[in-house]
Structures are given as C-alpha cells and as structure tokens.
Coordinates of C-alpha atoms (C1' of nucleotides) in Angstrom, one line a residue:
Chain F
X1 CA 10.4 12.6 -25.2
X2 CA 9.2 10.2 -28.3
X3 CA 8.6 11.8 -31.3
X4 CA 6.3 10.0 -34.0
X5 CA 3.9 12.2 -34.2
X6 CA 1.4 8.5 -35.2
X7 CA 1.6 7.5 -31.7
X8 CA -0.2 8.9 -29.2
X9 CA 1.7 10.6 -26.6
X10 CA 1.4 11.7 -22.9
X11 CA 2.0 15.4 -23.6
X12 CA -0.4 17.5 -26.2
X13 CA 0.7 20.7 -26.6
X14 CA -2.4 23.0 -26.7
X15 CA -2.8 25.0 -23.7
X16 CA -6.6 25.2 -22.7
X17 CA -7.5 28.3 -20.9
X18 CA -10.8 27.2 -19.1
X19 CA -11.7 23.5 -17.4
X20 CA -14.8 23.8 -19.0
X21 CA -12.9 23.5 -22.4
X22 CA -10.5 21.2 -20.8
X23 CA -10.2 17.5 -22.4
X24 CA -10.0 16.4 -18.6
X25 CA -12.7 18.1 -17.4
X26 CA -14.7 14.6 -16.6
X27 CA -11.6 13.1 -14.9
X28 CA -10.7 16.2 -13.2
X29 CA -11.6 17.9 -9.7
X30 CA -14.4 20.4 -11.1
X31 CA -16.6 17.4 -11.8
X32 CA -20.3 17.9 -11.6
X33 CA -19.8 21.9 -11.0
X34 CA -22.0 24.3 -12.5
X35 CA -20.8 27.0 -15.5
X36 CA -21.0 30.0 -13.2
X37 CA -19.4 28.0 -9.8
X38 CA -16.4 26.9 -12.7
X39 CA -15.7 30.7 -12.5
X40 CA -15.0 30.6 -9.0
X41 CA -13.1 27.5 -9.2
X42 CA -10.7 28.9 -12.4
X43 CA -9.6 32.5 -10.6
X44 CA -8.1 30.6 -7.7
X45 CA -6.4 28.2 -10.3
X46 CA -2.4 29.4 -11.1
X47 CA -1.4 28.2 -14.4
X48 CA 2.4 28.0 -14.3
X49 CA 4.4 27.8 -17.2
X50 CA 5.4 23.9 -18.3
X51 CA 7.9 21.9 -15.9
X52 CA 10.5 20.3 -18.0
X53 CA 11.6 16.7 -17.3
X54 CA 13.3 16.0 -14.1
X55 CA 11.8 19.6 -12.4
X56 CA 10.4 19.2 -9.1
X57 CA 6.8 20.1 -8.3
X58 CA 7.8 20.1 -4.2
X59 CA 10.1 17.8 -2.3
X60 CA 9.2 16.1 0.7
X61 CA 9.4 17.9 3.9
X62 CA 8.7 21.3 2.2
X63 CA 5.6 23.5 3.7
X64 CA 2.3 22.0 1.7
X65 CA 0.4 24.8 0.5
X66 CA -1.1 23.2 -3.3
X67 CA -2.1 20.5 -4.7
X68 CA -2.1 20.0 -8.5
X69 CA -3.6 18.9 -11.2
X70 CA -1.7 17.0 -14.0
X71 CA -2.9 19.0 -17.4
X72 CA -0.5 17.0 -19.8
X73 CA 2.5 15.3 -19.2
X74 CA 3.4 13.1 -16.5
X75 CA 4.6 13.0 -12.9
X76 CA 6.0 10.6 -10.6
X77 CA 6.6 10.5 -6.5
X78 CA 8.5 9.0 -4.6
X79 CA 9.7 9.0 -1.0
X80 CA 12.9 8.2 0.9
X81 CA 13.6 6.0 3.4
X82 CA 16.5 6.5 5.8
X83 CA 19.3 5.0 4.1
X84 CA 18.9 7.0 1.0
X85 CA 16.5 4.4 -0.8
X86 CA 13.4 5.4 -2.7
X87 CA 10.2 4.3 -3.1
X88 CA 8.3 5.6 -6.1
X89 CA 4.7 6.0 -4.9
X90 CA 2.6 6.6 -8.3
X91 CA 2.6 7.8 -11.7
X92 CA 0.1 10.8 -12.3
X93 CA -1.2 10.8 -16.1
X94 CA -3.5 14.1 -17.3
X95 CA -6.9 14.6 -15.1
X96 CA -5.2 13.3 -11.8
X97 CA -4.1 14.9 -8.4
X98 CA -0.4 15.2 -7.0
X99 CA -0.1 16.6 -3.8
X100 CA -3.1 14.8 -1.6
X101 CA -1.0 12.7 0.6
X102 CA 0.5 16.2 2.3
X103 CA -3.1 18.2 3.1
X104 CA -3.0 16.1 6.8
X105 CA 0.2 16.7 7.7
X106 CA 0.7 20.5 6.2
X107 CA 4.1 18.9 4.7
X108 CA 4.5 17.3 1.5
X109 CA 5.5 13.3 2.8
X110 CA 7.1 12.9 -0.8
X111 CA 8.7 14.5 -3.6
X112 CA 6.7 15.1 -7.1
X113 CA 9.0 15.2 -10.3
X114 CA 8.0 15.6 -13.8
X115 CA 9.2 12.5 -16.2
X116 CA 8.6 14.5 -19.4
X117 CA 7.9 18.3 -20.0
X118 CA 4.6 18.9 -18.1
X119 CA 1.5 21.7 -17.5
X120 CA 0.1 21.5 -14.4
X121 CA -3.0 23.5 -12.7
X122 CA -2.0 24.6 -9.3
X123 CA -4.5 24.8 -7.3
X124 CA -3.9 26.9 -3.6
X125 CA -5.3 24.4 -0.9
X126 CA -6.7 27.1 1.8
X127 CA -8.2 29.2 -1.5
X128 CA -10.0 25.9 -2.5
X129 CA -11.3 25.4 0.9
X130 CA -12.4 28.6 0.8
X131 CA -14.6 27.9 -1.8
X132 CA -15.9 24.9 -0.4
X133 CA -19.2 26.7 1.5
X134 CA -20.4 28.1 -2.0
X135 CA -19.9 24.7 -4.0
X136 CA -20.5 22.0 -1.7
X137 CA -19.9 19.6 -4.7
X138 CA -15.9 20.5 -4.5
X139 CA -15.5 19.1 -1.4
X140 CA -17.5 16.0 -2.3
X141 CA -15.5 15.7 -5.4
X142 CA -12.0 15.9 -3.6
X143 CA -13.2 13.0 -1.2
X144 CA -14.3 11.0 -3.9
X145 CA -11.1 11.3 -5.6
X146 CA -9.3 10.5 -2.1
X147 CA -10.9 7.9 -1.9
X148 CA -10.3 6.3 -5.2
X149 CA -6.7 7.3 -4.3
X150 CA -7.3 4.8 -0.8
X151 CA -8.5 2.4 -3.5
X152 CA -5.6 2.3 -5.8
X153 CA -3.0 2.4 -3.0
X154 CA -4.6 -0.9 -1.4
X155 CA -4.7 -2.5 -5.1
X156 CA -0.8 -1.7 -5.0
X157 CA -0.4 -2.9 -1.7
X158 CA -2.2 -6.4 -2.9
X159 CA 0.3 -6.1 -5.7
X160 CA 3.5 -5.7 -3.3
X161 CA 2.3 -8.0 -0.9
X162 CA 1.3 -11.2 -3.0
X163 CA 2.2 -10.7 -6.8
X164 CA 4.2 -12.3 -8.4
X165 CA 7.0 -10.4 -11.2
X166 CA 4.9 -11.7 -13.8
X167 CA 1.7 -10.6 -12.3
X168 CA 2.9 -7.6 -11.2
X169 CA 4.3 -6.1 -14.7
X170 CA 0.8 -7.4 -16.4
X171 CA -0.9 -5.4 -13.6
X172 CA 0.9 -2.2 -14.6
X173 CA 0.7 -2.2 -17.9
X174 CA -2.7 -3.2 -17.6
X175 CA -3.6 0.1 -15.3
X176 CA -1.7 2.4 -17.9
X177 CA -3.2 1.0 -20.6
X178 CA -7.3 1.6 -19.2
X179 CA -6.3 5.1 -17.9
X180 CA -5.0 6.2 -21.4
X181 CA -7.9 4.3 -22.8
X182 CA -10.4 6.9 -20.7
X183 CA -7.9 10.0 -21.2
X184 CA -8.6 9.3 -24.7
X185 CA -5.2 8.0 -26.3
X186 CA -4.5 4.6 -27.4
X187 CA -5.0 1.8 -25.0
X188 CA -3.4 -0.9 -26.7
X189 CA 0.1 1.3 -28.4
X190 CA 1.7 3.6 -25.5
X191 CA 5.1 4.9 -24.8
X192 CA 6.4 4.9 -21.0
X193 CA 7.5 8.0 -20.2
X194 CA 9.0 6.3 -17.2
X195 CA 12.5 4.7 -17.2
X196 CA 12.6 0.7 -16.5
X197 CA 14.2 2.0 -13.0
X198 CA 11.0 3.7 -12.0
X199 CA 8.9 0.7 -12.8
X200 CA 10.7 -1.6 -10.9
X201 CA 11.3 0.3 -7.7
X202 CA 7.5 1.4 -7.5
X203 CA 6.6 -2.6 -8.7
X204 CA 8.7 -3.8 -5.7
X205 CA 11.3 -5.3 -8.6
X206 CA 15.0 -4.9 -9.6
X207 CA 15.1 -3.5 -12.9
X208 CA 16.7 -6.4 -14.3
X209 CA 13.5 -8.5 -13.2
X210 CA 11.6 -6.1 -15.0
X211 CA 13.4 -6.4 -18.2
X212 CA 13.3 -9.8 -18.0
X213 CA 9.8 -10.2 -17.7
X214 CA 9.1 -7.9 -20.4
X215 CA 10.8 -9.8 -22.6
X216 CA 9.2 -13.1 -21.3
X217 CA 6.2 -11.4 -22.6
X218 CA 7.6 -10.5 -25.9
X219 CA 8.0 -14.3 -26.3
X220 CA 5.0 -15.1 -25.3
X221 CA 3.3 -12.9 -27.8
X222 CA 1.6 -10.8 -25.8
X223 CA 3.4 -7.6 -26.2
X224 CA 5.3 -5.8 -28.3
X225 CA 8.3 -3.1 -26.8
X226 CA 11.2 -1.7 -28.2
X227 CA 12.8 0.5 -25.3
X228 CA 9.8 2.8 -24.1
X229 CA 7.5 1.9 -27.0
X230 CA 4.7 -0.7 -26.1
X231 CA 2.8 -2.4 -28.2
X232 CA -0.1 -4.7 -26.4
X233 CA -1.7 -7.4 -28.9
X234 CA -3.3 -9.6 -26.5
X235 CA -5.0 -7.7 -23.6
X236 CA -6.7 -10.6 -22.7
X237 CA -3.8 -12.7 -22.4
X238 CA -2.8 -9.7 -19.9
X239 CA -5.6 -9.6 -17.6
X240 CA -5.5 -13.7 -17.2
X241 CA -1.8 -13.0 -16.0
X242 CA -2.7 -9.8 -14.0
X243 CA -5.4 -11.6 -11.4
X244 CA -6.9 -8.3 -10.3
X245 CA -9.0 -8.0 -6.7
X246 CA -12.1 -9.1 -7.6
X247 CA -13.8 -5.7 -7.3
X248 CA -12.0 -4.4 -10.0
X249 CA -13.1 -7.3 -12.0
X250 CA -16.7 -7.4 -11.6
X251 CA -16.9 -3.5 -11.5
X252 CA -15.1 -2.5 -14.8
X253 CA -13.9 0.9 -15.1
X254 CA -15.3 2.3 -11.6
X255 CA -12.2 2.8 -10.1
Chain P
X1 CA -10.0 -11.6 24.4
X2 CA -7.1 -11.3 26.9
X3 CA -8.6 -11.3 30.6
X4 CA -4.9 -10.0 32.8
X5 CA -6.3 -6.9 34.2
X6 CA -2.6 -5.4 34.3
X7 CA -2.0 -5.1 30.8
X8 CA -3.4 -2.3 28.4
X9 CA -6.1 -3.9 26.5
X10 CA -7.2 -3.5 22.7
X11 CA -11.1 -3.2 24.5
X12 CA -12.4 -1.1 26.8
X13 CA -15.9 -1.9 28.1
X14 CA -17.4 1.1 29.2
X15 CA -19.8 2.4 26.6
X16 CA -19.9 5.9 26.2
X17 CA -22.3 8.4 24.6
X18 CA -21.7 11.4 23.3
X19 CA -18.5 12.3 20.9
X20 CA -17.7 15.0 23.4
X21 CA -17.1 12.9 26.0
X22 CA -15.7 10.0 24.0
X23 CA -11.9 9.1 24.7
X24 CA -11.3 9.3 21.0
X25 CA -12.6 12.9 20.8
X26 CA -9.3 14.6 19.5
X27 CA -8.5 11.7 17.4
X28 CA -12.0 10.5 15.6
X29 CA -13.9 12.6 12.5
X30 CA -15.6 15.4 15.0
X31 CA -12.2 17.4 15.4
X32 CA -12.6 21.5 15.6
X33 CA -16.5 20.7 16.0
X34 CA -18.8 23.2 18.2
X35 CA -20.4 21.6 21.1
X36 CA -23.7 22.7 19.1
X37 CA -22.9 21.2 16.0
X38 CA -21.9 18.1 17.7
X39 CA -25.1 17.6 18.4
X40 CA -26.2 17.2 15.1
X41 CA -23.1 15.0 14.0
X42 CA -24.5 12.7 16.7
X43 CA -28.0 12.5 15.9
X44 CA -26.9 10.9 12.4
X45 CA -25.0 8.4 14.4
X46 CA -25.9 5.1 14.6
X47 CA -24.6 3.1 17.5
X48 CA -25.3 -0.3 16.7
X49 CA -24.3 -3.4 19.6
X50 CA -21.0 -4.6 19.6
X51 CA -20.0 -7.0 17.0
X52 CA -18.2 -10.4 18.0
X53 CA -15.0 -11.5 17.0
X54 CA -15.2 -12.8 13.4
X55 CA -18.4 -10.5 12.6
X56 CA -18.5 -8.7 9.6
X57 CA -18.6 -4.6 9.3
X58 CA -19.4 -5.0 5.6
X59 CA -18.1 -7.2 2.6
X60 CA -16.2 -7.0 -0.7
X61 CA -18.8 -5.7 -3.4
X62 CA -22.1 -4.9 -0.5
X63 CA -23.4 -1.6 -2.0
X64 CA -21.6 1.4 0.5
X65 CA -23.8 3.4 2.7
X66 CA -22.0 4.2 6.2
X67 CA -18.5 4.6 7.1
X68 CA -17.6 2.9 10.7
X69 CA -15.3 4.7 13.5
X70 CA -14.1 2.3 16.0
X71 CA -15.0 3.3 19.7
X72 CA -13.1 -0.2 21.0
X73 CA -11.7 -3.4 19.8
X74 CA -10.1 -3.8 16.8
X75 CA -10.8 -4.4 12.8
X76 CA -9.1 -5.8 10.2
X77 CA -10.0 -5.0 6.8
X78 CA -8.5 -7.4 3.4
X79 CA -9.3 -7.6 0.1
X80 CA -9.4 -11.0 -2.3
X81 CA -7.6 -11.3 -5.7
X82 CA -9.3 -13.6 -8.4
X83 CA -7.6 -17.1 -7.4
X84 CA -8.7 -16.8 -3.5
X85 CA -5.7 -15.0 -1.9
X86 CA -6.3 -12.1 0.4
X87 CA -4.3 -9.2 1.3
X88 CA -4.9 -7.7 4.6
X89 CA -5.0 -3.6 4.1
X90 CA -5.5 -3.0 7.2
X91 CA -5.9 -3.1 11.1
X92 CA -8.0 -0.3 12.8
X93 CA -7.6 0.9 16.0
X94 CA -10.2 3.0 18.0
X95 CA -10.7 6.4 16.5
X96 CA -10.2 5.1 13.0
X97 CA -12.3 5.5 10.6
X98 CA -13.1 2.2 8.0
X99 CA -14.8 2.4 4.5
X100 CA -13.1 5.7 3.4
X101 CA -12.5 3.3 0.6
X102 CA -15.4 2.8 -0.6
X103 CA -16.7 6.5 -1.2
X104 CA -16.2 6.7 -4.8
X105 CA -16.5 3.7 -6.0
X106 CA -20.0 3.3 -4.2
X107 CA -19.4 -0.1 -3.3
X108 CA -17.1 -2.1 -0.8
X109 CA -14.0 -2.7 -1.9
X110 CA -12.5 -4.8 0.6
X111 CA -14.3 -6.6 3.7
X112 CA -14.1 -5.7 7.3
X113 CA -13.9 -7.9 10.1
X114 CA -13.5 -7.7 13.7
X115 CA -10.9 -9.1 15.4
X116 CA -12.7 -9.2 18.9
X117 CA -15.5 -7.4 20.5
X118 CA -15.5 -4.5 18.7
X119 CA -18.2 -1.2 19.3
X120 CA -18.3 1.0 16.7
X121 CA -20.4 4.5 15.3
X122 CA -21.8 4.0 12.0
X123 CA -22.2 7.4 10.2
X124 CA -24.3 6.9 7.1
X125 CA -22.6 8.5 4.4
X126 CA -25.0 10.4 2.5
X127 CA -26.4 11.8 5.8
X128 CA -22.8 12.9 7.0
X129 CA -22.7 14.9 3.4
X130 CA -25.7 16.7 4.2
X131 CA -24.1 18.2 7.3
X132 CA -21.3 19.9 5.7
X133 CA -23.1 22.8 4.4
X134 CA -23.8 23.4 8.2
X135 CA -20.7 22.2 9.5
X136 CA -17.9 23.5 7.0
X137 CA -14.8 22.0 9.7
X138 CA -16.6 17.9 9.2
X139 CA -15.1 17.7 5.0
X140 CA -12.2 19.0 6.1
X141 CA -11.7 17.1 9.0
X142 CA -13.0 14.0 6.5
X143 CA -10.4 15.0 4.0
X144 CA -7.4 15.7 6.3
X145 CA -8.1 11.9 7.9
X146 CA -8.1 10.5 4.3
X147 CA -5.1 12.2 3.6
X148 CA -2.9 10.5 6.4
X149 CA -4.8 7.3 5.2
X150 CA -2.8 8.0 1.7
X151 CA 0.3 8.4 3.4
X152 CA -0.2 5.8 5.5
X153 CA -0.9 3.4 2.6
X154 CA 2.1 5.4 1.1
X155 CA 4.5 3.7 4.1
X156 CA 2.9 0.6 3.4
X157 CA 4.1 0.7 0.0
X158 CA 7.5 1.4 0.9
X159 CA 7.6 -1.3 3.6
X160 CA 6.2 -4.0 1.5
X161 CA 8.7 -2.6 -1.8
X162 CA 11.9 -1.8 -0.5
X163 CA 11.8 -3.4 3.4
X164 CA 13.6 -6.6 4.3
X165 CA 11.3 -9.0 7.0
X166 CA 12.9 -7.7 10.2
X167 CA 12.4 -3.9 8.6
X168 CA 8.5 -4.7 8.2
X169 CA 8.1 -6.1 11.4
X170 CA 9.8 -3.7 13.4
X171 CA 8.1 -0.9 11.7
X172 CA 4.6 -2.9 12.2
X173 CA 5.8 -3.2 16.2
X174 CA 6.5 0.8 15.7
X175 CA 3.4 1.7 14.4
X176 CA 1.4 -0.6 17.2
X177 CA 2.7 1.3 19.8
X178 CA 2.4 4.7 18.7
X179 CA -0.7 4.6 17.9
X180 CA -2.0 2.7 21.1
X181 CA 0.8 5.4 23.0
X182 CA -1.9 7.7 21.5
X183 CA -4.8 6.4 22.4
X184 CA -4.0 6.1 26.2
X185 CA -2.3 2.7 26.1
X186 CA 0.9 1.6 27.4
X187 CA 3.2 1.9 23.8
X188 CA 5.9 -0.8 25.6
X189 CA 3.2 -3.3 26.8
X190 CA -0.4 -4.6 24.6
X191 CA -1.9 -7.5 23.5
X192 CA -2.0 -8.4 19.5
X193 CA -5.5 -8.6 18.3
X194 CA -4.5 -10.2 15.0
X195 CA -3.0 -13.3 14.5
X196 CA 0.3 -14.2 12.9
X197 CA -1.6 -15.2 9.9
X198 CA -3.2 -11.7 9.5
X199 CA 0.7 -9.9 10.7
X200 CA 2.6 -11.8 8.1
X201 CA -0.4 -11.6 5.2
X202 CA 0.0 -7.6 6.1
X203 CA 3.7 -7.4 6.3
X204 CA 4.1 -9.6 2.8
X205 CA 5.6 -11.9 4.5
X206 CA 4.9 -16.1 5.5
X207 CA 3.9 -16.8 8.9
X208 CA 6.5 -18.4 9.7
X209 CA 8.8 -15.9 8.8
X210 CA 7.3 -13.7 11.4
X211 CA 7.2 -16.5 14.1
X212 CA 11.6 -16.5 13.3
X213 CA 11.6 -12.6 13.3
X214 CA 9.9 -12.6 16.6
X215 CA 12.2 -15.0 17.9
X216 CA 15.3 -13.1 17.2
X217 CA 14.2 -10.2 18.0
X218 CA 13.7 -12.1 21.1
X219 CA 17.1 -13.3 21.3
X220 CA 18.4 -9.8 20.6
X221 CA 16.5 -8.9 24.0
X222 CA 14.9 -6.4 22.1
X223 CA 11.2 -8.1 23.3
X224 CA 9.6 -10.4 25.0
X225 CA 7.0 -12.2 22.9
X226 CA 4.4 -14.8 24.5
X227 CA 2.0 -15.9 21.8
X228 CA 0.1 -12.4 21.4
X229 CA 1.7 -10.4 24.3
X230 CA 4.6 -8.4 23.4
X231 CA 6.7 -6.4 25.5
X232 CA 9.0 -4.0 24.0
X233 CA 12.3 -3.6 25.6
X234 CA 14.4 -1.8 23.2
X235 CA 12.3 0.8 21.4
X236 CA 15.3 2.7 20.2
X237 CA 17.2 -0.2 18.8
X238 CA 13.4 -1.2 16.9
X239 CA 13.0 2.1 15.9
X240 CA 16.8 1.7 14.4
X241 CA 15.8 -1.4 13.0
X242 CA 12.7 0.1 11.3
X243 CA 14.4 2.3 8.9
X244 CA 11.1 4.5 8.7
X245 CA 10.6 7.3 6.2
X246 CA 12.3 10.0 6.7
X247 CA 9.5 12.4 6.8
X248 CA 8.2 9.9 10.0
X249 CA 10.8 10.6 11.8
X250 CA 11.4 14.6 11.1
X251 CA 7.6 15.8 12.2
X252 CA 7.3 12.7 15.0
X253 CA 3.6 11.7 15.8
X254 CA 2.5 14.1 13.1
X255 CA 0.7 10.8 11.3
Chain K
dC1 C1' 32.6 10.5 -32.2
dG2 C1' 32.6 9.6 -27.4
dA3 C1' 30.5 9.8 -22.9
dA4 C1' 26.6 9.0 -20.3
dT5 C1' 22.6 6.7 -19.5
dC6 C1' 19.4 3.2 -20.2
dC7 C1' 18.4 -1.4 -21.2
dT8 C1' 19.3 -6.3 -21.7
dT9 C1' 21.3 -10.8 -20.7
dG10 C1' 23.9 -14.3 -18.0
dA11 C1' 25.4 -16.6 -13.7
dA12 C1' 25.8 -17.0 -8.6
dC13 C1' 23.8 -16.0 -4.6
dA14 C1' 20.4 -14.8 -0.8
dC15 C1' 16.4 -14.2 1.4
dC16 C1' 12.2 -15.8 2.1
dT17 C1' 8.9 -19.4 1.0
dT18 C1' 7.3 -23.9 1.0
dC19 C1' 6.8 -28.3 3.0
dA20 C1' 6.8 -30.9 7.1
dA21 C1' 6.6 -32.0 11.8
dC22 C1' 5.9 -30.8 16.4
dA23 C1' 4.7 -28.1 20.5
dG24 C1' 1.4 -25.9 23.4
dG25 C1' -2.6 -23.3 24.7
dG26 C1' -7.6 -23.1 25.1
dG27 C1' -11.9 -24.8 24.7
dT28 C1' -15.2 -28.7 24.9
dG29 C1' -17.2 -32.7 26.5
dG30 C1' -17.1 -36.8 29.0
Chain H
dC1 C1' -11.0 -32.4 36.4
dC2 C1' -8.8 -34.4 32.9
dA3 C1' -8.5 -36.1 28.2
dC4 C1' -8.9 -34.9 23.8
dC5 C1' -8.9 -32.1 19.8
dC6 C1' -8.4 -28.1 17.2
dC7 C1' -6.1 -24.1 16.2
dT8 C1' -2.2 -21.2 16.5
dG9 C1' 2.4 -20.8 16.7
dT10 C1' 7.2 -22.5 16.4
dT11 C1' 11.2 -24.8 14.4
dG12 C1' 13.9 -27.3 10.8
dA13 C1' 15.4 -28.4 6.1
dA14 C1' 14.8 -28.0 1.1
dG15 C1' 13.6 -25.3 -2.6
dG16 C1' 12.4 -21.3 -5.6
dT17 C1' 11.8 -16.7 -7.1
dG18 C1' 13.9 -12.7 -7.5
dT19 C1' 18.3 -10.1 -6.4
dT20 C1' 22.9 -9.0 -6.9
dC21 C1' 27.0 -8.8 -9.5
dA22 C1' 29.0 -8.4 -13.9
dA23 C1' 29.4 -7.4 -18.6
dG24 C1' 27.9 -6.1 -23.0
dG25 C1' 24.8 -3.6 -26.3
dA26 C1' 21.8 0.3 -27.7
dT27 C1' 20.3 5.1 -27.8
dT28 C1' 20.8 9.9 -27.1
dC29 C1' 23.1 14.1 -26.8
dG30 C1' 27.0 17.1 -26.3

DNA sequence: CGAATCCTTGAACACCTTCAACAGGGGTGG
DNA sequence: CCACCCCTGTTGAAGGTGTTCAAGGATTCG
C-alpha cells in the first residue's frame, strides 16, 4: 500500500524459488531440516501467484485441505459470530502459518484475507503428513509452532480479559514491532497494513478508543503516527505501559 | 468435593489402567492407536497419585518436560501479568491434555492447578517424541488436539472481544455441558469445580457480575443455581443466548 | 473534482466495575 | 452439638472506562 521506498515495508517483491534461499527460512516450518529432506518438503509446496488486498485465502466453513505459509505480505482472520459480528483472530506477518486452527476439524473455523498484495506457500496438509515418516523433524516443527500459536492466543486472551485500552494498544504495537525486528525490517518505524477497524475489533476496542489512545500516545511522546505510518521513539515507555505476562518478560524473544 | 451420589460428578474414583480400557479412550491423545502400539504409549506413561485440590501440575517459568491428560477431576490453568493479576486460560476436563503450551517455548508458561482431586497420566515429552517414528497416528493425533485447542482459544477470543456478560456466561454454561454430555455426564445437571472467582476471571468479567447473571438467568427460569450446582432448564433459550460462532453451531460437537 | 473510505474528535450514555455490606455454608474447636 | 470464624457468594449503590452516536476532516482513487 505505502510507497516510500525508505521505510521498510511488509511486502518485498522478490520471489525466492527455494526455502533454503528463503529470508524466512529460520521462522518458517522447514526449521532444522536437512538440504536433501528440503527437496522433499519444496515439490509438495504450490506457489500460487500473489493474492491482492482483500482476496480470500479460504472462508470459514469451506473443506480444509492447506495450510500456508505467509512469504510477504500480510494476512488477517477473523471469524463470525451469529449476528453477523466479527472477531478478527490474528495478523500473520512473513515466516508464519494461516490455516492451523482448521487441521482438527477438516473445516476452516475462520476466514483468511489478505490486507495488502501477498505470496503465500501453500502447503497440501495430507501431502505434508505424508512426509512426516521420512522427516520426523516436520512434525516436531509444526507442533512447536502450534504450540507457540497456544501461547500467543492465551497472551491475547490475558489481553481481552484484563487490559486496559491503553495497555492493550502498547501490547500490539509492542508485538508488531519485535516480530518485524526478527523478520528483519525496522522495529522502531513500521507502517500498519491493517485499518484502525481491524485493530480495534481484534483488541476488543471500538475504533474510536483506538484512535484516541493513539493519539494519547502521540502526546505523551511515545510515538509518532500519521494514518498507517508509526513511528516508536520510546519503546521503553511502551513496555512499562504494556505489562506483559511475566514469561514473556523474563524469557525475551522465546515466544 | 460434592458427596450427593445422584448428581454427575467432576471425579470418578475408580482408577483405571490401561488407555484401552480408560473411559477417555476416544477422546484423550491415543486415538487410531493399535492395541500393540498402545502398549508402548503406555509404558512411557507415568501415573503419578492423585493430586489434592490446590496442588500444583507445574508453575509459570518450571523448565517443561511432561504434558498432563486428566483421567478425573478438574484443572485450572492461569497465567500472571507483571503487576500480580491472573488470567485464567483454562479449565480441563478429563481427556484433556495440559502443557501443549509450553512445547516450544520449553518452559511453563502458565501454572496448573487442580481444582479437586484430580488423577492424571503424565507423558514426558521428549519420550512421547521418540514414539512417533514408530507410531506415525500419535503427531497427528497430537497436532489435531492442538488444533481444536487454537480454535478453542479462537472462541475465547471472540467471547471475551465482542460478547456482552450474559453472552460469556451462557456460552461458558454451553461449553460445560457439552463437554461433560461427552464424557458420559449428565449435560443438564453437574457440579462447578471452579469458583466464581475463577468463572468471572475466565469470562473477563467481576464476580459479582457473574453472581447477577446467574441470578437472572435464574429468574428467567432458565436454571437453577445453588452455590456450585447448576441445573439447566432451558438449553435452547441458553444456547439462543450464547450467540456462538457460527462454525459451532454448523458442524455440532465437531470441537 | 467528487465519492467513498478511513480516521479523528466531541458529548451523552451504558454496561460493567468497584466499593461496601451482608448472608450463608462448611469446617474447626471447644 | 453448637458457636464461631472464614471463605464464598449475593445484593445494592456509586462510579468509571469505554461505547455509541454524531459530525467533521483527510486521503485515495475513479
């Protein structure tokens, strides 16, 4: 969407062929999988062409047969509740998995939509199990990375249940910011590829609570944003205000 | 810690010993398992005497080394932000698995407690790993469970996001009762394990706001509530009140 | 340039929380 | 066996945080 090229973005344009020459290839699934195994792993992989923004990756209720991997670009899901409201579930930045909420029930549970023009490896879920008896780290992998998925959801569930607005925006920013920081971008400039709409329904918050607060921050000196562009000058000041579960605190950069 | 006889309880005494004749069978981690190989899921096991109300399973930050499947009783699982609060993630019922959390991160990230006598099989992790070579249907048994714990948390994020107090707590009341309709249990009748305190810290919500729900629930004759006995009347006009996910209520009893 | 969308700001309101007091089991010890 | 106490749960009233409603400004794109 944003175009200074200065700034780093959530989208890089180069199309690597092999995970081995991926930029994600530490954050991704094929994690600790030898040269000639990655082989195995890459001829199952479909490559489809880019998604542009607002394209659906699946929409709940549809037959689960992939999951996928976000190559650049960005993804959210949400679900739907009887009455027609949403509930957006997650943001998925480059190196992480959309898709692993719908492997138990053989149907996706929630819909997957790309914010900005996104790549994506797709990734056939009974071919990849398939593969699992000849490189018994995949499978380890994928739990590992279902389990940090556990771990973030009950971080957000801490967040819905006993933050505060305040607390809740420095949270957020605060996760975006480390997750670009380890994808390699800028952790203290970003732009949000999602709309002040998507924030505040997956922070629990009306989107005018969300404006508000980000402006109480602006004030405050902390931060810097002009529409999606956010600048953070005092991360400090933004962890003090976040109060992250301990574990996340004493174990930097596990999860 | 109820003694009427009459009434489904949370706790049933009799100790079994093998998975294959375990109640929980179709619903615990050895799913799809030969009657060979469950042998050797077994002799990994380790059955340790019941824990007392109040015991821990494991705490916030103890090094992980064993996930826990409760046999009978109940657990409650919470993590702690920096200025003391908890959040409660969770309350597992027999057949559940605890500590999936805690797999990548190689650490506990949340602490486990049980609510009364509780009997549980601890499977040492790296142990349970070492079987999947030899028993290809255990990760993919491990992985499906973990999945509909991501969806799970997924609901979870929708109730405490979008839901009003009523909402939460007749989709709590829903939840109960399927799952103990599940597990054998009569899903109109059962005994709370948890207190208000842990229901409301759960739901989002203050205790008291619970006790008031509870009470005009009551005084919509939709239950009968004495301290933690609950007697659901009205499952239709609950389930109305719930407002689940659509997906939950398209593929029924599928989660 | 105009329409649509997104974002911001202000004011009134609502829901739930907080504070406070009380009730009622359940256990303990006299 | 009863009195006592503690803990849990209930109920009432005041208060606050965030929502809702309303309007205006900014940006993008046809």
């Amino acid at each position: 969407m944003q175009k200074d090229p200065s700034i780093p973005q959530l989208d890089f344009p180069k199309l690597k062929v092999a995970c081995k020459e991926c930029t994600l290839f530490q954050l991704c699934l094929p994690v600790a999988v030898s040269e000639e195994d990655l082989g195995l792993l890459e001829s199952i992989i479909r490559r489809r062409r880019p998604v542009q923004r607002g394209e659906y990756l699946f929409q709940m209720g549809e037959p689960f047969d992939a999951i996928y991997a976000v190559r650049s670009g960005s993804v959210k899901t949400y679900t739907l509740i009887e009455d027609g409201r949403e509930q957006v579930t997650g943001f998925h930045l480059p190196g992480e998995l959309v898709g692993l909420d719908a492997i138990g029930g053989g149907r996706h549970a929630c819909t997957a939509k790309a914010l900005e023009t996104t790549s994506l490896c797709e990734l056939p879920y009974s071919q990849l199990e398939d593969l699992w008896s000849r490189i018994p780290s995949l499978p380890r992998q994928l739990v590992r990375i279902m389990s940090k998925e556990v771990l973030h959801d009950q971080t957000l569930m801490t967040l819905l249940g006993k933050k505060s607005a305040e607390e809740r925006l420095a949270s957020y920013l605060l996760s975006l910011s480390t997750r670009l920081g380890q994808r390699g971008f800028s952790s203290h400039e970003f732009n949000l590829s999602m709309s002040r709409n998507d924030i505040g329904n997956y922070l629990g918050l009306a989107v005018e609570t969300v404006s508000r607060v980000f402006t109480r921050f602006q004030d405050e000196k902390i931060l810097t944003v002009q529409r999606r562009n956010v600048q953070i000058h005092d991360l400090a000041a933004l962890k003090r205000l976040s109060n992250y579960p301990n574990i996340l605190r004493s174990y930097p950069s596990s999860p």
